[in-house]
Coordinates of C-alpha atoms and ligand atoms in Angstrom, one line a residue:
X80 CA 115.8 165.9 233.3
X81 CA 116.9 169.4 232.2
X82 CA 114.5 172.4 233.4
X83 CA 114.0 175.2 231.4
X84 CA 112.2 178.1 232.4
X85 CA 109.6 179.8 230.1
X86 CA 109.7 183.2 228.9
X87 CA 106.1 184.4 230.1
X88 CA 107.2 183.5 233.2
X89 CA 110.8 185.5 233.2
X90 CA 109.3 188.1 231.7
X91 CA 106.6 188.7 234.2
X92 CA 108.3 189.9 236.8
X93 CA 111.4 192.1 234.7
X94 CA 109.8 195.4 235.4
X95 CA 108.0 197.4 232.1
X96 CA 111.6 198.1 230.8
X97 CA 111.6 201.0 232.3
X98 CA 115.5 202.6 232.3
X99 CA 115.2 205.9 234.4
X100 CA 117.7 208.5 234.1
X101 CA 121.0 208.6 234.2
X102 CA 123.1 207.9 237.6
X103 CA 126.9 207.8 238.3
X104 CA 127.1 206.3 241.5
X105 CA 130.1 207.3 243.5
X106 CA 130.6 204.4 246.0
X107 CA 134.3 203.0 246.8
X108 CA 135.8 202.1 244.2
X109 CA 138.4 199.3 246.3
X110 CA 139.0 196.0 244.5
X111 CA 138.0 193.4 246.3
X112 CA 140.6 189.9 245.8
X113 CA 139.7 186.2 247.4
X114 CA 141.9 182.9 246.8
X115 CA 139.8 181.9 243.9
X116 CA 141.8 183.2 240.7
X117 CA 143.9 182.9 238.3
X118 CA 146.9 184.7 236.9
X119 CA 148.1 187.3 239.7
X120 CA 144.7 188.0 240.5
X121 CA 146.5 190.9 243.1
X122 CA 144.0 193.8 242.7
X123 CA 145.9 195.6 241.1
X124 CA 143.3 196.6 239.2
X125 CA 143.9 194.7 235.8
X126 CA 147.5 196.0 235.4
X127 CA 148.5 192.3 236.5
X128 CA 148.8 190.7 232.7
X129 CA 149.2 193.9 230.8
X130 CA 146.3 193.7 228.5
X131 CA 146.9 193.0 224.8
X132 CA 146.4 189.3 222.6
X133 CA 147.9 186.8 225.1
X134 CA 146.2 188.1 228.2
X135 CA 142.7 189.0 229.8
X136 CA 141.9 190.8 232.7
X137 CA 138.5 189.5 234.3
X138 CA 136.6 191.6 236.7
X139 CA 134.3 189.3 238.3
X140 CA 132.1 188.9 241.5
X141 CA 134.3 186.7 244.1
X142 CA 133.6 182.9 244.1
X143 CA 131.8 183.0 240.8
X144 CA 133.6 180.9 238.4
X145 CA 134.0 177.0 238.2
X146 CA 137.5 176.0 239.3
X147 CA 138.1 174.4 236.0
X148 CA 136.9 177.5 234.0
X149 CA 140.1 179.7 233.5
X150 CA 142.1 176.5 233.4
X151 CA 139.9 175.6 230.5
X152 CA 139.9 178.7 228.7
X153 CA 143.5 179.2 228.9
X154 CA 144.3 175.6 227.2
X155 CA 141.6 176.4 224.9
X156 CA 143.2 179.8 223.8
X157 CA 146.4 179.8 225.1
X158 CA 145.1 183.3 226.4
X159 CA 146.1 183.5 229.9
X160 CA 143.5 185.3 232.8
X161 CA 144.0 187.8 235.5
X162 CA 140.9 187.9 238.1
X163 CA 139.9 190.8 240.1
X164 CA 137.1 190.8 242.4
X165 CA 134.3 193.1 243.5
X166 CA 131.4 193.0 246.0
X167 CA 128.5 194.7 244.8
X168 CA 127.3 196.4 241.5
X169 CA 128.6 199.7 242.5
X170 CA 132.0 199.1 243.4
X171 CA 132.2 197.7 239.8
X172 CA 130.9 200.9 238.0
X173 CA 132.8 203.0 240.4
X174 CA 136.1 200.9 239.6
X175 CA 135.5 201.6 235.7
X176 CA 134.4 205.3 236.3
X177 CA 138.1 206.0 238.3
X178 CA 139.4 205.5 234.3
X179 CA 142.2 203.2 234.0
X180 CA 140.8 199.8 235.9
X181 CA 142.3 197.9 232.5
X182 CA 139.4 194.9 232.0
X183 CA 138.5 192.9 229.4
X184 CA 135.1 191.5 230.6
X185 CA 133.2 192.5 233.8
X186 CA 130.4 190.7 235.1
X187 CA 127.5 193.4 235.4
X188 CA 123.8 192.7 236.9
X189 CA 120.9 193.6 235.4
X190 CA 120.3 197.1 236.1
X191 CA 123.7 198.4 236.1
X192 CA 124.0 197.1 232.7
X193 CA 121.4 199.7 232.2
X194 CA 123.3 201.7 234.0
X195 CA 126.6 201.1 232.9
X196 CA 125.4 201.6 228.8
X197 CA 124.1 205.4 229.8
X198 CA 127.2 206.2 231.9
X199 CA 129.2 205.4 228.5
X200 CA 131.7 202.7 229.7
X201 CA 130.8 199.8 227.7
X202 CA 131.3 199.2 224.3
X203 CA 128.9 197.4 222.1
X204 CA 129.6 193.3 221.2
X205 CA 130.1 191.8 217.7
X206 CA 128.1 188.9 218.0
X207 CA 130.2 187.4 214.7
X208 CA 132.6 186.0 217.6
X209 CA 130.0 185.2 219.9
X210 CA 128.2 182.2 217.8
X211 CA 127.5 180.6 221.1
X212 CA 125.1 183.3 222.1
X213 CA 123.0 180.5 220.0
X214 CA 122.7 178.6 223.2
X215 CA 121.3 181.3 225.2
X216 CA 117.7 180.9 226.0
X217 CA 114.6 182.8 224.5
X218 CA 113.6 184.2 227.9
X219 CA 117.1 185.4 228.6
X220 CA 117.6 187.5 225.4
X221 CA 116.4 191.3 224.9
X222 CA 115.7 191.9 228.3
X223 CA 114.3 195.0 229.3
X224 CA 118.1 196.6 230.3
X225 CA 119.5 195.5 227.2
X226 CA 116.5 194.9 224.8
X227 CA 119.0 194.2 221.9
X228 CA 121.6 192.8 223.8
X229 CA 123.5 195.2 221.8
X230 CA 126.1 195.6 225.6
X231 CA 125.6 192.2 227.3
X232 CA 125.3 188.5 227.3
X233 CA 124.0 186.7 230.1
X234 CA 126.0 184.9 232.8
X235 CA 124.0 183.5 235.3
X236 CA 120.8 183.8 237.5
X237 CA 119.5 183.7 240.6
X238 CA 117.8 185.1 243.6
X239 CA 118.8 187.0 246.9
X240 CA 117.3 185.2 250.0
X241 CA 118.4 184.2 253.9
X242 CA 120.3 181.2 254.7
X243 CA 119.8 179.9 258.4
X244 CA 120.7 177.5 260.6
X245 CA 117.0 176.1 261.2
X246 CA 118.2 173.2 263.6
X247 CA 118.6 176.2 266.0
X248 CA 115.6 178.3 265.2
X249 CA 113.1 176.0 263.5
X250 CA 111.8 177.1 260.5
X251 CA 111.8 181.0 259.0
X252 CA 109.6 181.8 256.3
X253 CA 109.7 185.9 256.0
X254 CA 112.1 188.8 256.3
X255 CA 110.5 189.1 259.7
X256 CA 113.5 186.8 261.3
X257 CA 116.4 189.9 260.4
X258 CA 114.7 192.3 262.4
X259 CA 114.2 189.8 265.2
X260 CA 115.8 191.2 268.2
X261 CA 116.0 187.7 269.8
X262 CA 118.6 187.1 267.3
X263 CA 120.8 190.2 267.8
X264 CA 124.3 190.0 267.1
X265 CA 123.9 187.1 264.9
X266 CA 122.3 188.0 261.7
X267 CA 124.1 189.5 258.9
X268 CA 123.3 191.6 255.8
X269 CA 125.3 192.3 252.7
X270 CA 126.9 195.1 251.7
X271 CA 124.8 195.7 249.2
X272 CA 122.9 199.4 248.4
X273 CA 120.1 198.0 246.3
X274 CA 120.1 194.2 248.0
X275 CA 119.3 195.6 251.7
X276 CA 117.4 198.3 250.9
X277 CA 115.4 196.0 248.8
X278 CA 114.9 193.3 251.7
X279 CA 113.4 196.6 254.0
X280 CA 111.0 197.3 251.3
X281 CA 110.0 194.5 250.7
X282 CA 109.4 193.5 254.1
X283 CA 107.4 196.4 254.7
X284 CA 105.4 195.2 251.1
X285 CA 107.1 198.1 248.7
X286 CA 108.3 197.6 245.2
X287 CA 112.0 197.0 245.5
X288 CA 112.2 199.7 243.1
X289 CA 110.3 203.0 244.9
X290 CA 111.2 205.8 244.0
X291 CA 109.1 207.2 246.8
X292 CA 110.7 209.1 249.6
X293 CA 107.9 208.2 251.9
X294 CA 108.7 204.9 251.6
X295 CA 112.2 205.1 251.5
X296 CA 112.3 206.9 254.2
X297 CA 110.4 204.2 256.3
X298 CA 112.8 201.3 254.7
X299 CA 115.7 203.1 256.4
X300 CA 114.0 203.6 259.6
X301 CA 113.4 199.8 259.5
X302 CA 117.6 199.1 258.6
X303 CA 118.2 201.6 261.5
X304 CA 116.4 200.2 263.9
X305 CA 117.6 196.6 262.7
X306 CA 121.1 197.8 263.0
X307 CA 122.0 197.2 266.3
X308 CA 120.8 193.5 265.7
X309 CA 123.3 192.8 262.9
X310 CA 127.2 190.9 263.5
X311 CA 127.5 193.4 260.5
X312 CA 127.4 194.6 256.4
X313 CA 129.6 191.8 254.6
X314 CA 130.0 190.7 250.9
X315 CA 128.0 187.5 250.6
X316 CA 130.5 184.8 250.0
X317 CA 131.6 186.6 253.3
X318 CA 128.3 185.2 255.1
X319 CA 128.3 181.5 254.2
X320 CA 131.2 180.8 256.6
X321 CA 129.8 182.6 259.1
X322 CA 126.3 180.7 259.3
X323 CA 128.1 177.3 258.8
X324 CA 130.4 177.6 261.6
X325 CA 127.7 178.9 263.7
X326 CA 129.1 182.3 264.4
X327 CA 125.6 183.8 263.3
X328 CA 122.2 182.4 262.6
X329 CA 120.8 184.3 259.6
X330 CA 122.6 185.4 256.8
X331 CA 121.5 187.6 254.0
X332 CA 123.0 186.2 251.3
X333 CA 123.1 185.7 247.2
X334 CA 120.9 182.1 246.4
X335 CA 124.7 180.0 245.2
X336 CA 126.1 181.0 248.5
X337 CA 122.8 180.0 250.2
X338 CA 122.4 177.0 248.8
X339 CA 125.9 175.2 248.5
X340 CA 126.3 174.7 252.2
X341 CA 123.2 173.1 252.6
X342 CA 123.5 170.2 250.5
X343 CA 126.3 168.2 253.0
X344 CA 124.6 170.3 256.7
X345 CA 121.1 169.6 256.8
X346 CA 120.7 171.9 259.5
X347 CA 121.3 174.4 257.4
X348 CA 118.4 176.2 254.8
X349 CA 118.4 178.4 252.1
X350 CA 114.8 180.6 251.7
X351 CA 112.9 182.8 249.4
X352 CA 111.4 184.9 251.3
X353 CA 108.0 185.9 252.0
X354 CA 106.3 188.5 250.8
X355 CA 109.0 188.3 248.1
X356 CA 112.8 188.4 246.8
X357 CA 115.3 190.0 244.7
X358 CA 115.8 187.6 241.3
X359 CA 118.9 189.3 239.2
X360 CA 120.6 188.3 236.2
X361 CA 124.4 188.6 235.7
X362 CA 126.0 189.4 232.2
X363 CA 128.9 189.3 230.3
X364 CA 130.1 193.1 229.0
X365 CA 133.2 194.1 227.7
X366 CA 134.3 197.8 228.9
X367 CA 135.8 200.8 226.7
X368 CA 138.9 200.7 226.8
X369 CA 139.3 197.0 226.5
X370 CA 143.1 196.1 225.4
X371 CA 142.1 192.6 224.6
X372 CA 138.7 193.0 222.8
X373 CA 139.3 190.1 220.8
X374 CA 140.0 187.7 224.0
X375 CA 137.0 189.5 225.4
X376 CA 135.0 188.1 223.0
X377 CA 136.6 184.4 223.1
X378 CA 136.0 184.2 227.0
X379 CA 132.2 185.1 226.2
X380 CA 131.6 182.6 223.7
X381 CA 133.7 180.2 226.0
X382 CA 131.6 180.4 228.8
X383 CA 128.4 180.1 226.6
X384 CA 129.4 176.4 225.2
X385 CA 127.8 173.2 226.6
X386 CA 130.7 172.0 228.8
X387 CA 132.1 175.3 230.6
X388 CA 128.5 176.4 231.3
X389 CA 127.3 173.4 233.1
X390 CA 130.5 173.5 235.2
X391 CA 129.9 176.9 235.8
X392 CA 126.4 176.0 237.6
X393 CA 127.5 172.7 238.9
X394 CA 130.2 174.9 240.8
X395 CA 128.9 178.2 241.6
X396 CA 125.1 176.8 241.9
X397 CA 123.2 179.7 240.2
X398 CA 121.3 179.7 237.3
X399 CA 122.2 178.8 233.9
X400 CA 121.0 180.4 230.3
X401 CA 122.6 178.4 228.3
X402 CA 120.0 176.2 227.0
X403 CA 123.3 173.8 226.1
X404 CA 124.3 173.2 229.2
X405 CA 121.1 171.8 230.7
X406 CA 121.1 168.1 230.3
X407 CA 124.7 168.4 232.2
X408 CA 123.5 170.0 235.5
X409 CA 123.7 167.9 238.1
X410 CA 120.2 166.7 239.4
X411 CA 121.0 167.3 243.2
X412 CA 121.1 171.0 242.3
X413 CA 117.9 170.7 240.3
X414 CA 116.0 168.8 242.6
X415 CA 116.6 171.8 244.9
X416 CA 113.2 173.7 244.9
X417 CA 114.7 176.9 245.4
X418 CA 117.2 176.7 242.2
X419 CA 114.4 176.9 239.9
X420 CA 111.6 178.5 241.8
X421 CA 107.8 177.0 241.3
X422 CA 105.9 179.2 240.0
X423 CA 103.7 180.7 243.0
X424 CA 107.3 182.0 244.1
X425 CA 108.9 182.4 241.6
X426 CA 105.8 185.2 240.9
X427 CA 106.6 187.1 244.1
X428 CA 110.3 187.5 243.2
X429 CA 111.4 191.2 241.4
X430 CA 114.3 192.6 239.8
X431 CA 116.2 195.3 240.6
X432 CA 115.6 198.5 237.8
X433 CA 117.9 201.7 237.5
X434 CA 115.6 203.7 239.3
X435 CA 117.6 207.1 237.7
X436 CA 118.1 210.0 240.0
X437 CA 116.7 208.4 243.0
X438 CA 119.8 205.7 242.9
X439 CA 121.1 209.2 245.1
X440 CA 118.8 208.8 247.9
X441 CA 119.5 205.3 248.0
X442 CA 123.0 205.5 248.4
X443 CA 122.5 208.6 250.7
X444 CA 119.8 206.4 252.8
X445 CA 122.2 203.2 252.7
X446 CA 125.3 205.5 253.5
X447 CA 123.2 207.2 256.7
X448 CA 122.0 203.6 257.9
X449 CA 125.6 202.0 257.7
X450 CA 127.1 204.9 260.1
X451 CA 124.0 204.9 262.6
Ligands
SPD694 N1 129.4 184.9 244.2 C1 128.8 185.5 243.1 C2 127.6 186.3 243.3 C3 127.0 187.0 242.2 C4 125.9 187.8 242.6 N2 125.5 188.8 241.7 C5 124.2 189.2 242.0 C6 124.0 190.6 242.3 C7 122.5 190.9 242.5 N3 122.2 192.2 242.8

C-alpha cells in the first residue's frame, strides 16, 4: 500500500521560511566523478557533450540516479546525458560560481536552493514543459526556500543518520556512539559543512541552524575533540563500503546509503538519531547559462512521471514526491520504518536553512576542525 506523507506534518519541521542573507560560499570547487554515469561522465566539468539540443550535462550527487534512468530518458528523447558528480552542497555552488561549469540541471538541497536563487545562478522554470510537476505532492510544493517553486522541483527526500554494524556493538540509539572513544579509528563522518556541524549541535541539543557563536563554538570543540576518533571526512556513498566490509563501525551517512546495505546484512542498521536528525529535500534546478534549457526541462518532467520516479526510489532508496509513483515502490523499502519516519521521529527531525552570513563561521569552524 502506497504511503504518503501529510503536509502538516512536512511542514512542521521546515523552519518559518526564514531565508537569511546572502552567502557565496567559497569551498572547492573539484568535480567529483564515480562509475555510475552516462555519456563521458569525465569531470570535465560539462564540456563532455557540448551543450546544445541533442545533449545534457547533468550535475548530480554521486550514486543518485536509477541505472535505468539515463538509459530511459535518452530512448525517450533521443537527447543523450553527460554526468558529473559532486559531494556536498557547496562544492556544487562553488562549481557554478567558478562561471563556465556548462550544466543543464543540478540537483540542489533545500537550503542552497535558497541560496543558490540569491547568489543569481539559477534561472527561473517554465512550468508549460513541466506538466508532470502535476504528480508532485501538496506537502512538497512551495516550500519555505522556494515558496513558488518559481527555481526548483523536487527530487527526492530523506534524512541524514548513522549506519552501524550492530552485530559488533549492539544497539546505538544517539549521536553519543561518534564521539565514543572506544570506537576510535573506526567511525566516519561526511564531508559535509552543514551535515557534521549539524550532528555536533544536535548532539549537544542545538537547533541545527544557530546562528549563535556560543554554541558554535562549543559544536566545534565537540568535532575537535571527536577528531582523533574518526578513520576520516568522506563523501557518503564513500562510507557504505566501509561499514560493510567492516573496515569501520559507524558511519555518518545520507538515509539511501544507510539503508541499502542493510536489506541483504542483517548485522548491519541504519538509525535516526536521538535527540534528532537532518531531513533535506533535493530538487531539480536548471542553472544560467544552460545551453540545453529545453532538454533541461524534458529531463525534469522525465523524472516526475510514474515509471522513472519509482525506479528512482526503488534504486537509490530515498524518498519520493511524486505522488505517481507510489503504488510502484517496492514494499520491502516501505516496510522499512526509517524510510518514512513515524511520526514521534519524524517530529524530532530538522532541515537545514540558509542561515545568511553566519554560513562564514560555519565554513571557517568546519575548515579549523578538519585541519586540527
Ligand atoms: N547519493 C545521493 C545523496 C544525496 C544527498 N543529498 C542530501 C544532502 C543533504 N544535506
Amino acid at each position: 500500500m502506497a504511503k504518503r506523507i501529510s503536509r502538516g506534518r512536512f511542514l512542521k519541521t521546515m523552519g518559518a521560511g526564514a531565508v537569511a542573507g546572502s552567502t557565496f560560499s567559497i569551498l572547492s570547487c573539484s568535480v567529483s566523478t564515480s562509475p555510475q554515469s552516462s555519456g563521458d561522465g569525465g569531470g570535465n566539468g560539462g564540456g563532455g557533450n557540448g551543450g546544445g539540443g541533442n545533449s545534457l550535462n547533468l550535475y548530480n550527487w554521486s550514486d543518485y540516479v536509477a541505472e535505468e534512468t539515463l538509459p530511459g530518458f535518452e530512448e525517450e528523447t533521443g537527447i543523450r546525458v553527460t554526468q558529473d558528480f559532486y559531494a556536498s552542497n557547496e562544492e556544487l555552488l562553488a562549481r557554478l560560481q567558478s562561471g563556465a561549469a556548462g550544466y543543464d540541471v543540478i540537483v540542489p538541497s533545500d537550503y542552497m536552493v535558497a541560496i543558490m536563487q540569491k547568489s543569481g545562478v539559477l534561472q527561473e522554470l517554465d512550468f508549460e514543459q513541466i506538466p508532470n510537476f502535476e504528480n508532485v505532492g501538496e506537502e512538497f510544493r512551495g516550500l519555505s526556500y522556494d515558496p513558488e517553486n518559481n527555481f526548483s522541483v523536487p527530487y527526492q527526500w530523506g534524512t541524514t543518520g548513522l549506519l552501524y554494524n550492530r552485530a559488533e556493538i549492539g544497539e546505538i540509539t544517539s549521536w553519543d556512539a561518534i564521539f565514543d572513544p572506544e570506537f576510535e579509528g573506526r567511525i566516519a563522518m561526511i564531508d559535509d559543512v552543514r551535515e557534521t556541524l549539524g550532528a555536533a549541535l544536535m548532539s549537544l541539543g542545538y537547533s541545527i541552524n544557530s546562528t549563535d557563536e556560543a554554541e558554535l563554538e562549543e559544536a566545534q570543540s565537540l568535532l575537535v575533540e571527536q577528531k582523533p576518533l574518526l578513520r576520516g571526512y568522506f563523501d557518503s556513498t564513500e562510507i557504505t563500503p566501509l561499514v560493510e566490509n567492516g573496515d569501520i563501525l559507524i558511519g555518518h551517512v545520507f538515509s539511501g546509503d544507510g539503508m541499502t546495505p542493510t536489506m541483504d546484512n542483517e548485522d548491519l542498521a541504519y538509525i535516526i538519531p536521538e535527540p534528532g536528525a537532518t531531513r533535506w529535500t533535493d530538487n531539480m534546478c536548471i542553472p544560467n547559462g544552460a545551453a540545453n534549457v529545453e532538454g533541461a526541462h524534458q529531463f525534469i518532467n522525465y523524472i516526475l512521471a510514474a515509471g522513472p520516479g519509482a525506479a528512482l526510489t526503488n534504486y537509490t532508496y530515498y524518498g519520493t514526491p511524486n505522488e505517481a509513483a507510489l503504488p510502484d515502490i517496492d514494499e520491502e523499502l516501505t516496510d522499512i520504518p526509517e524510510y518514512d519516519p513515524p511520526d514521534e521521529v519524524f517530529d524530532r527531525l530538522q532541515v537545514i536553512e540558509d542561515v545568511g552570513e553566519a554560513t562564514r563561521m560555519y565554513e571557517r569552524i568546519f575548515t579549523e576542525v578538519k585541519s586540527s
